[in-house]
XYZ file of C-alpha atoms in Angstrom:
727
model
C 0.003 0.003 -0.007
C 1.296 3.464 -0.866
C 0.613 5.555 2.218
C 1.190 8.753 0.213
C -1.039 8.013 -2.729
C -2.511 11.154 -4.255
C -6.033 9.942 -3.689
C -5.594 9.595 0.083
C -3.460 12.648 1.026
C -4.699 16.125 1.984
C -3.047 19.373 0.840
C -1.211 20.329 3.978
C 2.201 21.671 2.941
C 2.488 25.500 2.520
C 3.825 27.302 -0.536
C 7.069 28.364 1.117
C 8.200 24.732 1.043
C 8.552 24.757 -2.758
C 12.115 26.019 -2.654
C 13.481 22.922 -1.032
C 11.636 20.622 -3.410
C 13.051 22.435 -6.461
C 16.529 22.215 -5.001
C 16.209 18.498 -4.413
C 14.954 17.904 -7.971
C 17.732 19.980 -9.485
C 20.303 18.074 -7.475
C 18.868 14.820 -8.764
C 18.892 16.010 -12.392
C 22.536 17.160 -12.189
C 23.503 13.806 -10.616
C 25.062 15.424 -7.600
C 25.907 13.204 -4.703
C 23.121 12.036 -2.546
C 22.375 14.025 0.506
C 23.505 17.373 -1.083
C 21.846 20.086 -3.207
C 23.642 22.446 -5.544
C 25.015 25.356 -3.659
C 23.809 23.934 -0.356
C 25.744 21.672 2.048
C 24.329 18.278 2.929
C 23.988 19.233 6.608
C 21.808 22.300 5.774
C 19.556 20.234 3.536
C 19.215 17.607 6.243
C 18.263 20.262 8.781
C 15.663 21.746 6.397
C 14.031 18.390 5.737
C 13.970 17.534 9.469
C 12.432 20.940 10.168
C 9.791 20.319 7.508
C 8.971 16.879 8.928
C 8.790 18.265 12.469
C 6.658 21.215 11.365
C 3.880 18.983 10.124
C 4.149 16.287 12.761
C 5.365 13.601 10.379
C 8.245 12.328 12.450
C 6.045 9.532 13.947
C 6.954 6.195 12.364
C 3.376 4.952 12.459
C 2.088 8.026 10.540
C 4.792 8.043 7.874
C 4.603 4.347 7.171
C 7.662 2.906 5.494
C 9.341 6.285 4.749
C 10.174 7.939 8.056
C 11.528 5.123 10.189
C 14.437 4.438 12.442
C 17.617 3.996 10.468
C 18.320 0.711 12.202
C 14.966 -0.772 11.145
C 15.225 -2.449 7.717
C 11.559 -3.410 7.362
C 8.241 -1.858 8.437
C 4.957 -3.699 8.855
C 1.852 -1.499 8.601
C -1.665 -2.698 9.299
C -4.399 -1.679 6.955
C -6.847 -2.064 9.835
C -5.079 0.286 12.259
C -7.021 3.259 13.666
C -4.814 5.613 11.728
C -5.564 3.993 8.359
C -9.267 3.799 9.107
C -9.327 7.552 9.862
C -7.292 8.231 6.731
C -9.786 6.433 4.513
C -12.750 8.258 6.043
C -11.042 11.614 5.556
C -10.235 10.676 1.974
C -13.865 9.883 1.194
C -15.053 13.234 2.533
C -12.469 15.329 0.703
C -12.065 13.460 -2.590
C -14.144 15.908 -4.674
C -12.337 19.133 -3.827
C -8.921 17.531 -3.933
C -9.371 16.127 -7.420
C -9.967 19.614 -8.829
C -6.592 20.851 -7.610
C -4.467 17.883 -8.504
C -3.895 18.837 -12.149
C -2.592 22.292 -11.327
C -0.386 20.971 -8.601
C 1.156 18.410 -10.919
C 2.458 21.241 -13.201
C 3.965 23.152 -10.316
C 7.193 22.021 -8.613
C 6.293 23.674 -5.345
C 5.155 21.897 -2.105
C 1.764 23.446 -2.138
C 0.136 20.101 -1.601
C 0.516 16.368 -1.737
C -1.836 15.925 -4.667
C 0.525 14.412 -7.267
C 2.385 11.185 -7.049
C 5.614 12.843 -8.255
C 5.563 15.333 -5.442
C 5.139 12.601 -2.873
C 7.950 10.596 -4.447
C 10.231 13.624 -4.448
C 9.567 14.292 -0.793
C 10.311 10.684 0.100
C 13.501 10.672 -1.925
C 14.617 13.912 -0.288
C 14.185 12.392 3.127
C 16.028 9.264 2.101
C 18.933 11.285 0.692
C 19.298 13.348 3.797
C 19.606 10.153 5.853
C 21.892 8.378 3.396
C 19.452 5.583 2.526
C 18.003 4.634 -0.856
C 14.401 3.698 -1.433
C 15.422 0.343 -2.881
C 16.695 -0.740 0.529
C 13.219 -0.791 2.038
C 10.379 -3.226 1.635
C 6.856 -2.568 2.853
C 4.425 -5.332 3.794
C 0.765 -4.849 4.484
C -0.414 -7.212 7.138
C -3.795 -7.333 8.845
C -3.687 -5.893 12.320
C -4.658 -8.228 15.112
C -8.197 -7.744 16.181
C -8.745 -5.848 19.364
C -9.085 -7.969 22.429
C -12.624 -9.128 22.906
C -14.572 -7.079 25.331
C -14.792 -8.805 28.678
C -18.089 -10.490 29.558
C -20.089 -8.568 32.145
C -23.341 -10.557 32.408
C -24.242 -14.254 32.680
C -26.829 -16.022 30.529
C -28.788 -18.361 32.814
C -30.371 -20.172 29.862
C -27.090 -20.975 28.109
C -25.062 -21.062 31.341
C -22.249 -18.977 29.847
C -20.814 -15.466 30.401
C -21.702 -12.918 27.681
C -21.372 -9.209 27.034
C -24.291 -6.939 27.744
C -24.411 -5.973 24.054
C -25.054 -9.603 23.097
C -28.177 -9.564 25.257
C -29.678 -6.954 22.910
C -28.341 -8.077 19.545
C -27.398 -11.730 19.771
C -29.250 -15.010 20.233
C -29.432 -14.268 23.984
C -32.101 -11.601 23.437
C -34.934 -13.687 24.927
C -32.774 -15.414 27.544
C -32.623 -14.691 31.238
C -29.436 -12.902 32.263
C -28.040 -11.885 35.623
C -25.017 -9.822 36.647
C -21.738 -11.685 36.412
C -20.974 -11.029 40.101
C -24.291 -12.554 41.111
C -23.612 -15.613 38.929
C -20.176 -15.901 40.482
C -21.622 -15.824 43.993
C -24.241 -18.389 42.987
C -21.550 -20.664 41.549
C -19.470 -20.303 44.701
C -22.500 -21.113 46.853
C -23.234 -24.189 44.743
C -19.645 -25.330 45.130
C -19.826 -24.789 48.892
C -23.044 -26.800 49.059
C -21.506 -29.659 47.100
C -18.372 -29.513 49.229
C -20.476 -29.782 52.363
C -22.291 -32.783 50.914
C -18.985 -34.374 49.957
C -17.572 -33.745 53.446
C -20.635 -35.344 54.994
C -20.372 -38.327 52.657
C -16.645 -38.633 53.363
C -17.324 -38.702 57.122
C -20.017 -41.338 56.669
C -17.788 -43.468 54.448
C -14.870 -43.115 56.878
C -17.060 -44.241 59.762
C -18.361 -47.155 57.717
C -14.810 -48.105 56.691
C -13.767 -47.961 60.340
C -16.630 -50.286 61.244
C -15.688 -52.694 58.487
C -12.074 -52.607 59.614
C -13.095 -53.501 63.156
C -15.217 -56.397 61.911
C -12.406 -57.551 59.619
C -9.844 -57.489 62.443
C -12.189 -59.318 64.815
C -12.966 -62.070 62.298
C -9.309 -62.393 61.363
C -8.245 -62.677 65.012
C -10.915 -65.249 65.858
C -10.164 -67.465 62.891
C -6.423 -67.073 63.449
C -6.760 -68.321 66.999
C -8.945 -71.220 65.881
C -6.408 -72.159 63.210
C -3.597 -72.174 65.742
C -5.716 -74.272 68.119
C -6.573 -76.795 65.375
C -2.944 -77.032 64.304
C -1.763 -77.682 67.844
C -4.338 -80.380 68.494
C -3.802 -81.925 65.064
C -0.089 -82.292 65.721
C -0.840 -83.800 69.125
C -3.239 -86.326 67.577
C -0.723 -87.260 64.883
C 1.914 -87.849 67.554
C -0.438 -90.081 69.575
C -1.436 -92.065 66.498
C 2.222 -92.599 65.577
C 2.918 -93.975 69.043
C -0.075 -96.300 68.778
C 1.072 -97.445 65.359
C 4.538 -98.340 66.570
C 3.121 -100.192 69.550
C 0.632 -102.213 67.488
C 3.201 -103.114 64.832
C 5.646 -104.374 67.452
C 2.980 -106.578 69.063
C 2.016 -108.055 65.714
C 5.618 -108.938 64.876
C 6.135 -110.730 68.179
C 2.910 -112.726 67.805
C 3.835 -113.667 64.240
C 7.228 -114.928 65.346
C 5.752 -117.000 68.160
C 3.153 -118.624 65.914
C 5.553 -119.439 63.139
C 8.030 -121.009 65.574
C 5.283 -123.276 66.986
C 4.238 -124.371 63.519
C 7.821 -125.020 62.531
C 8.443 -127.261 65.601
C 5.291 -129.215 64.899
C 6.332 -129.584 61.269
C 9.760 -131.002 62.301
C 8.169 -133.489 64.715
C 5.732 -134.666 62.071
C 8.594 -135.267 59.652
C 10.510 -137.342 62.177
C 7.426 -139.555 62.878
C 6.906 -139.998 59.168
C 10.484 -141.212 58.666
C 10.087 -143.693 61.540
C 6.880 -145.127 60.021
C 8.570 -145.555 56.616
C 11.501 -147.380 58.273
C 9.191 -149.719 60.164
C 7.294 -150.538 56.945
C 10.431 -151.424 55.124
C 11.622 -153.605 58.020
C 8.322 -155.470 58.175
C 8.416 -156.173 54.438
C 11.896 -157.575 54.745
C 10.851 -159.900 57.644
C 7.991 -161.253 55.555
C 10.419 -162.623 52.984
C 12.629 -164.491 55.509
C 12.460 -168.124 56.457
C 10.014 -169.271 59.006
C 12.483 -169.642 61.841
C 14.017 -166.242 61.150
C 10.630 -164.774 60.539
C 9.344 -165.850 63.936
C 12.372 -164.476 65.697
C 12.363 -161.181 63.925
C 8.557 -160.879 64.029
C 8.438 -161.107 67.799
C 11.005 -158.356 68.128
C 9.294 -156.224 65.443
C 5.934 -156.664 67.155
C 7.335 -155.252 70.372
C 8.826 -152.365 68.465
C 5.639 -151.647 66.579
C 3.643 -151.852 69.779
C 5.915 -149.290 71.404
C 5.770 -146.948 68.363
C 2.025 -147.175 68.069
C 1.617 -146.618 71.731
C 3.550 -143.329 71.324
C 0.980 -140.466 70.877
C 1.480 -138.480 67.743
C 0.212 -134.817 67.747
C -1.686 -134.349 64.518
C -3.496 -131.128 65.460
C -2.206 -127.746 64.193
C -0.953 -125.749 67.084
C -1.427 -122.288 65.322
C -4.425 -121.636 63.133
C -3.912 -119.531 59.980
C -6.924 -117.336 60.660
C -6.040 -113.866 62.125
C -7.507 -112.725 65.361
C -9.548 -109.524 65.433
C -7.346 -106.712 66.672
C -9.437 -104.295 68.748
C -7.599 -100.997 68.537
C -8.144 -98.719 71.490
C -8.592 -95.133 70.211
C -10.159 -93.764 73.333
C -7.178 -91.534 74.022
C -7.304 -90.251 70.429
C -10.982 -89.547 70.782
C -10.188 -87.694 73.944
C -7.650 -85.593 72.076
C -10.124 -84.927 69.297
C -12.628 -83.803 71.845
C -10.068 -81.549 73.430
C -9.816 -79.522 70.206
C -13.031 -77.742 71.163
C -12.142 -77.642 74.785
C -10.557 -74.163 75.164
C -10.102 -72.015 78.229
C -12.499 -69.231 79.152
C -11.515 -65.869 77.621
C -9.876 -63.061 79.513
C -11.566 -59.723 80.214
C -12.094 -57.467 77.125
C -10.923 -53.850 77.094
C -13.674 -51.307 76.353
C -12.623 -48.328 74.234
C -13.225 -44.652 75.103
C -16.021 -42.922 73.211
C -15.053 -41.806 69.727
C -16.078 -38.358 68.462
C -19.397 -38.151 66.615
C -20.270 -41.733 67.611
C -23.654 -40.897 69.138
C -27.043 -39.503 68.257
C -29.714 -38.145 70.524
C -31.011 -41.667 71.206
C -28.088 -44.002 70.503
C -24.363 -44.549 71.027
C -21.875 -46.842 69.356
C -19.742 -48.757 71.875
C -16.498 -50.504 70.835
C -14.116 -52.837 72.669
C -11.210 -55.195 71.901
C -9.269 -58.245 73.124
C -5.580 -58.206 73.925
C -5.179 -62.017 74.199
C -5.447 -65.125 72.010
C -8.775 -66.117 73.494
C -11.470 -67.635 71.345
C -14.776 -65.840 71.900
C -18.210 -66.974 70.785
C -20.173 -63.909 71.940
C -20.086 -60.834 74.149
C -22.425 -59.553 76.815
C -22.676 -55.727 76.821
C -24.223 -54.176 79.905
C -25.335 -50.570 80.409
C -26.853 -48.263 83.016
C -27.370 -44.477 83.170
C -25.039 -42.308 85.221
C -26.458 -39.837 87.714
C -24.637 -37.416 89.964
C -23.654 -39.070 93.234
C -25.033 -42.497 92.242
C -22.724 -43.718 89.507
C -22.739 -47.492 89.379
C -25.225 -47.890 92.189
C -28.928 -48.554 92.310
C -29.360 -47.964 88.574
C -31.389 -50.115 86.216
C -29.165 -52.260 84.043
C -29.840 -53.909 80.718
C -27.713 -56.419 78.817
C -27.499 -57.476 75.199
C -25.622 -60.267 73.418
C -23.534 -59.447 70.330
C -21.107 -61.345 68.126
C -18.798 -58.498 67.115
C -16.569 -56.149 69.086
C -18.967 -53.204 68.739
C -22.635 -52.484 69.291
C -25.061 -49.620 68.610
C -27.245 -49.154 71.674
C -30.557 -47.422 70.955
C -33.575 -46.029 72.841
C -31.449 -43.820 75.068
C -32.124 -40.376 76.545
C -30.487 -37.370 74.782
C -27.517 -35.581 76.345
C -27.171 -38.251 79.044
C -24.177 -40.191 80.299
C -24.272 -44.006 80.343
C -21.890 -46.507 81.892
C -20.927 -49.536 79.773
C -18.966 -52.730 80.507
C -18.583 -55.968 78.543
C -17.776 -59.658 79.092
C -16.651 -62.343 76.610
C -17.822 -65.965 76.654
C -17.225 -69.314 74.963
C -17.987 -72.968 75.753
C -15.545 -72.932 78.616
C -17.217 -70.049 80.390
C -17.512 -66.275 80.809
C -14.625 -63.833 81.143
C -14.329 -61.257 83.909
C -16.032 -57.928 83.203
C -14.108 -55.141 81.548
C -13.472 -51.784 83.161
C -16.451 -49.418 82.946
C -16.475 -46.655 80.328
C -18.799 -43.647 80.238
C -20.451 -42.793 76.931
C -22.709 -39.812 76.242
C -25.613 -39.394 73.844
C -25.822 -36.366 71.569
C -27.970 -33.424 72.701
C -31.546 -32.690 71.748
C -32.069 -30.109 68.977
C -32.166 -26.511 70.243
C -35.300 -24.388 69.856
C -34.870 -21.081 68.012
C -36.710 -18.124 69.581
C -38.213 -16.791 66.388
C -39.765 -13.816 68.165
C -36.345 -12.670 69.332
C -34.610 -12.908 65.949
C -33.334 -9.494 64.850
C -31.609 -8.595 61.602
C -30.248 -5.844 59.424
C -28.668 -5.788 55.957
C -25.298 -7.025 57.211
C -26.092 -9.390 60.082
C -28.690 -11.254 62.139
C -28.895 -11.941 65.881
C -30.153 -15.483 66.490
C -31.324 -16.597 69.949
C -32.399 -20.080 71.007
C -33.116 -22.363 73.933
C -30.816 -25.286 74.614
C -33.546 -27.912 74.753
C -31.375 -30.010 77.126
C -31.415 -30.353 80.885
C -27.666 -30.965 81.077
C -25.182 -28.420 79.684
C -23.730 -28.910 76.207
C -20.231 -28.106 74.948
C -21.109 -25.669 72.148
C -23.545 -24.762 69.400
C -23.343 -24.519 65.613
C -25.454 -22.176 63.453
C -26.038 -23.364 59.890
C -27.122 -20.940 57.177
C -28.907 -22.009 54.013
C -29.334 -19.283 51.446
C -32.799 -19.506 49.911
C -32.041 -17.422 46.850
C -33.438 -19.915 44.354
C -36.485 -22.171 44.851
C -35.589 -25.632 45.997
C -32.073 -24.636 47.045
C -30.574 -27.006 49.560
C -27.328 -27.459 51.415
C -25.444 -25.481 53.983
C -23.658 -22.462 52.566
C -22.025 -21.444 55.829
C -21.615 -22.739 59.359
C -20.677 -20.796 62.493
C -19.162 -23.231 64.998
C -17.957 -23.152 68.601
C -20.695 -20.841 69.933
C -20.633 -21.113 73.762
C -23.951 -19.372 74.517
C -27.527 -19.517 73.258
C -27.168 -16.478 70.999
C -24.995 -15.547 68.035
C -24.511 -12.504 65.831
C -24.034 -13.858 62.308
C -22.634 -11.814 59.408
C -24.801 -12.075 56.251
C -25.079 -10.698 52.720
C -27.470 -7.769 52.030
C -30.868 -8.263 50.446
C -30.940 -12.025 50.792
C -33.165 -14.614 52.459
C -31.646 -17.240 54.764
C -32.931 -20.314 56.504
C -31.270 -20.704 59.892
C -30.703 -23.960 61.791
C -28.967 -24.555 65.119
C -27.261 -27.702 66.407
C -26.002 -28.482 69.908
C -22.745 -30.404 70.367
C -21.150 -32.462 73.106
C -18.558 -35.222 73.265
C -20.991 -37.643 71.673
C -21.527 -35.545 68.563
C -23.941 -32.981 67.118
C -27.660 -32.957 67.661
C -30.198 -33.024 64.888
C -31.121 -29.698 63.284
C -33.467 -27.376 65.058
C -36.684 -26.243 63.448
C -35.776 -23.658 60.805
C -36.108 -19.888 61.166
C -36.197 -17.531 58.183
C -34.154 -14.319 58.160
C -34.360 -11.551 55.547
C -31.522 -9.072 55.204
C -33.629 -6.389 53.573
C -33.550 -3.400 55.922
C -33.534 -3.702 59.707
C -36.027 -5.966 61.477
C -36.895 -5.808 65.177
C -39.809 -6.294 67.584
C -41.108 -4.323 70.503
C -39.618 -5.404 73.823
C -42.517 -6.211 76.140
C -40.198 -6.199 79.163
C -39.786 -2.398 78.740
C -43.488 -1.765 78.064
C -45.480 0.570 80.298
C -48.367 -1.276 82.026
C -50.884 0.869 80.155
C -49.578 -0.237 76.761
C -50.263 -3.511 74.969
C -47.974 -5.040 72.355
C -49.505 -7.035 69.509
C -48.735 -10.688 68.854
C -46.356 -9.866 65.988
C -44.515 -7.360 68.189
C -44.970 -4.497 65.715
C -47.927 -2.557 67.164
C -48.248 -0.661 70.466
C -51.812 0.053 71.641
C -53.087 2.298 74.422
C -56.724 1.393 74.966
C -59.665 3.640 75.821
C -60.335 1.875 79.122
C -59.957 3.838 82.303
C -56.388 3.841 83.445
C -55.618 3.154 87.116
C -55.182 6.132 89.357
C -51.567 7.007 90.028
C -48.390 5.915 88.349
C -46.924 2.409 88.555
C -44.070 1.923 91.043
C -40.613 2.892 89.758
C -38.666 0.300 87.777
C -35.322 0.082 86.002
C -36.572 -2.298 83.308
C -39.906 -0.860 82.100
C -41.304 2.635 81.753
C -43.409 3.860 84.662
C -44.093 7.559 83.982
C -43.823 7.882 80.224
C -46.301 5.502 78.552
C -43.674 4.094 76.259
C -42.043 0.945 74.960
C -38.637 0.267 73.389
C -37.786 -1.783 70.340
C -35.097 -4.451 70.380
C -32.772 -3.300 67.579
C -29.876 -5.498 66.531
C -26.564 -4.274 68.023
C -24.791 -3.618 64.733
C -23.284 -0.305 63.697
C -24.210 0.989 60.306
C -27.456 2.480 58.987
C -30.887 1.352 60.248
C -34.193 2.521 58.831
C -37.782 1.942 59.948
C -41.134 3.657 59.593
C -43.930 4.388 62.043
C -47.555 4.677 60.983
C -49.293 7.369 63.078
C -52.614 9.170 63.349
C -52.345 12.899 62.737
C -54.755 13.517 65.653
C -52.718 11.381 68.053
C -50.221 12.564 70.657
C -47.115 10.436 70.229
C -43.356 10.431 70.582
C -40.939 8.434 68.432
C -37.160 8.317 68.424
C -34.245 6.424 69.956
C -32.778 6.087 73.447
C -30.002 4.287 75.255
C -30.958 1.101 77.066
C -30.290 2.703 80.456
C -32.441 5.752 79.782
C -34.324 6.740 83.001
C -37.661 4.962 82.894
C -39.252 7.529 85.223
C -38.680 10.462 82.825
C -40.266 11.570 79.585
C -38.554 10.709 76.341
C -36.371 13.586 75.181
C -36.131 15.062 78.673
C -32.569 13.864 79.169
C -29.278 13.478 77.290
C -29.892 9.750 76.692
C -32.765 10.064 74.216
C -33.501 11.859 70.906
C -37.168 12.100 69.933
C -39.801 13.658 67.721
C -42.961 14.579 69.657
C -46.343 15.477 68.192
C -49.091 17.204 70.175
C -52.477 17.988 68.692
C -54.565 20.784 70.115
C -57.365 21.394 67.638
C -56.796 22.811 65.102
C -53.022 23.147 65.656
C -50.305 20.505 65.258
C -47.185 20.977 67.308
C -43.967 19.148 66.449
C -40.917 19.118 68.668
C -37.523 17.489 68.202
C -36.427 16.935 71.785
C -33.048 16.149 73.289
C -32.209 17.066 76.868
C -35.468 19.099 77.015
C -34.397 21.280 74.096
C -35.997 21.603 70.663
C -35.291 23.723 67.584
C -37.909 26.103 66.185
C -39.243 24.131 63.224
C -42.637 24.453 61.519
C -44.105 21.440 59.725
C -46.935 22.345 57.352
C -47.867 18.847 56.149
C -48.663 16.476 59.007
C -46.995 13.120 58.346
C -49.063 9.946 58.466
C -46.005 7.763 58.211
C -42.699 8.831 59.712
C -39.406 7.425 58.439
C -36.533 7.229 60.928
C -32.906 6.797 59.843
C -30.335 5.888 62.500
C -26.807 6.382 61.137
C -24.102 5.149 63.526
C -21.284 5.929 61.087
C -22.099 9.643 60.924
C -23.703 9.822 64.417
C -26.993 11.158 63.052
C -30.701 10.520 63.602
C -33.040 11.790 60.830
C -36.834 11.999 60.527
C -38.813 12.023 57.256
C -42.361 12.423 56.034
C -42.568 9.216 54.018
C -45.657 10.094 51.947
C -44.104 13.205 50.400
C -40.412 12.190 50.769
C -39.760 15.232 52.925
C -36.845 15.597 55.327
C -38.075 16.881 58.705
C -35.049 17.126 60.973
C -31.652 15.546 61.728
C -30.018 15.195 65.145
C -26.247 15.049 65.549
C -25.879 12.429 68.254
C -23.057 11.218 70.441
C -23.696 7.493 70.114
C -21.033 6.015 72.383
C -23.080 2.847 72.724
C -26.012 1.143 71.004
C -29.440 2.759 71.119
C -32.948 1.300 70.696
C -36.068 2.638 69.008
C -38.631 4.051 71.447
C -42.326 4.826 71.082
C -44.707 6.688 73.371
C -48.480 7.331 73.362
C -49.783 10.179 75.491
C -53.426 9.428 74.648
C -55.337 6.316 73.601
C -54.425 5.107 70.141
C -51.870 2.918 68.451
C -48.530 3.089 66.675
C -47.667 0.566 64.011
C -44.054 -0.114 63.101
C -42.955 -1.042 59.576
C -39.456 -2.502 59.404
C -37.530 -4.995 57.343
C -37.944 -2.659 54.363
C -35.466 -1.203 51.924
C -34.209 2.307 52.502
C -35.946 4.811 50.140
C -33.774 6.779 47.750
C -34.547 10.147 49.316
C -33.268 8.838 52.641
C -29.872 7.791 51.311
C -28.822 11.433 50.833
C -28.835 12.142 54.571
């Protein structure tokens, strides 16, 4: 792009500049060295050109483009989308007509009367290059698109698309019909949602940790019991094997001896039988030989043989088997083995268990979780857990006891009294008997839920004062206030918790113009109680009730605590006796404003024909004096004496001279602690009535007085009107 094109350049150089241009052209035509003009030194020419550039503000690199640059910069990058170029094009469009008419004449003239012709622009550029010793060929110019401006930051949040957008997109873009909220509000909502989810996760983590602890206890107990049984079985098994081995050796030895004895008897009988058989064979052979002899020899030998045969036959031969082959039944005596087998289940009685101290958060209002353990190798079949309540001066004596049987080393005991101490002890038992009792341990149930005093809840735009009753006969350790922000319908979860509160009241810091649901829990060593019944708090304006304890006997406070009534009935003669807590002379009542410094605003609805006094006073204002009659109260008093209305702004019995022409029917009161001021307004016409400058060294309370029968109605918990914010 040529930044000095004739179509885009205004006529801005004066006529007196023509001399230098002519000199530069002449020097170029005569081929004189660069940077010098005929009859003029190079330094003078350089000074003239620099003066010309400075005169018309062209020394800026960005404005001169690729011509007037730093000598050390060999290349220039110029954006066609830069603000300068955009302005140049707009100016060119507006002035194109009148410039075109003068371009022809300017082209014929060698003066610097304008930048209309391309030759003039070229000559000026060349002159500047010569004076700086640089040639135009040494430069290159690139046109690059300028980076787009950074996107405007999002300032609103589209609820429908759940994405941050710019406010302009709400009007022009697809978000036109969508619901949008301020980005800060969306950020707070997202933070609250994260806090709610974090609280749920913390609760779930605690529950899972407790459950894991319970499982671990069960796991350890089962592992220990089965480990002891395994050791017992192994011991008895080895003992039985040893006994059986002894019996085996004994029986085998007896069988070997009996076998030897029987075989020896059979062998002796077999030898005897063989000898008899040989004798018989010999006799037979001898007899046969005698039978073949002669008669004489036969008779001789036969007589001798007969005697021999008679003697042999008379000898008794044992032909019965002395040892029968059949085996005798061997009756094995396993009575001792059976006794050993029976002794496997015969284990000693367990030793006394050890009951554990109470773990944090292990109780509810009606139950506690009791745990114990064994520090021995005893085998236990069951436990007996005993319990009785603890009372002052009678611990462990004359108290009803109840016992339950459990299999594990823990037990959840139910149907107990809240916030009460109980004494527990445990015994272990198996087939052999019952162990001694453990040492006693005292456990405590969680407290009952507190009861919020909704009538005593006070609030302003920055805080709320919550009061409650303990709900427990015995003292508790502390209280916790839980705040749930009810900004969106169906919102749930705790957004904030205030813990460690020692008393039954707490001043809680809140966000302005929000609605909160308040819960209170009581805590002791056993854990937290259940939530109390909820109370709703609005941080729009200041909210308070009339304090009936300060009320004059002739006044009546309504059920909602926002209306004071003095009836028409005949009042008793004489004044009530003096008191330091309630008014006795002035028929007045005080409001219970939250003790928070800042700005508090409320309105009082009055009857223009009623005698009344409204204002503020310290808590220790004399109850026997009129409001405004001392230095401890600041009040606006109205007295009606037909047809005249009298208004006084009283402090220490003094009032300024002020005339009020329009009688207010609703009076706005602004208490400003920061500026120590008390202002009164006519609400209906947004009129400022009067402002006190007060020395508020301590907190004050609204006060209201009725001099005649009638009523005053208080309106609070309302936003501060715009006309009030200026005071």
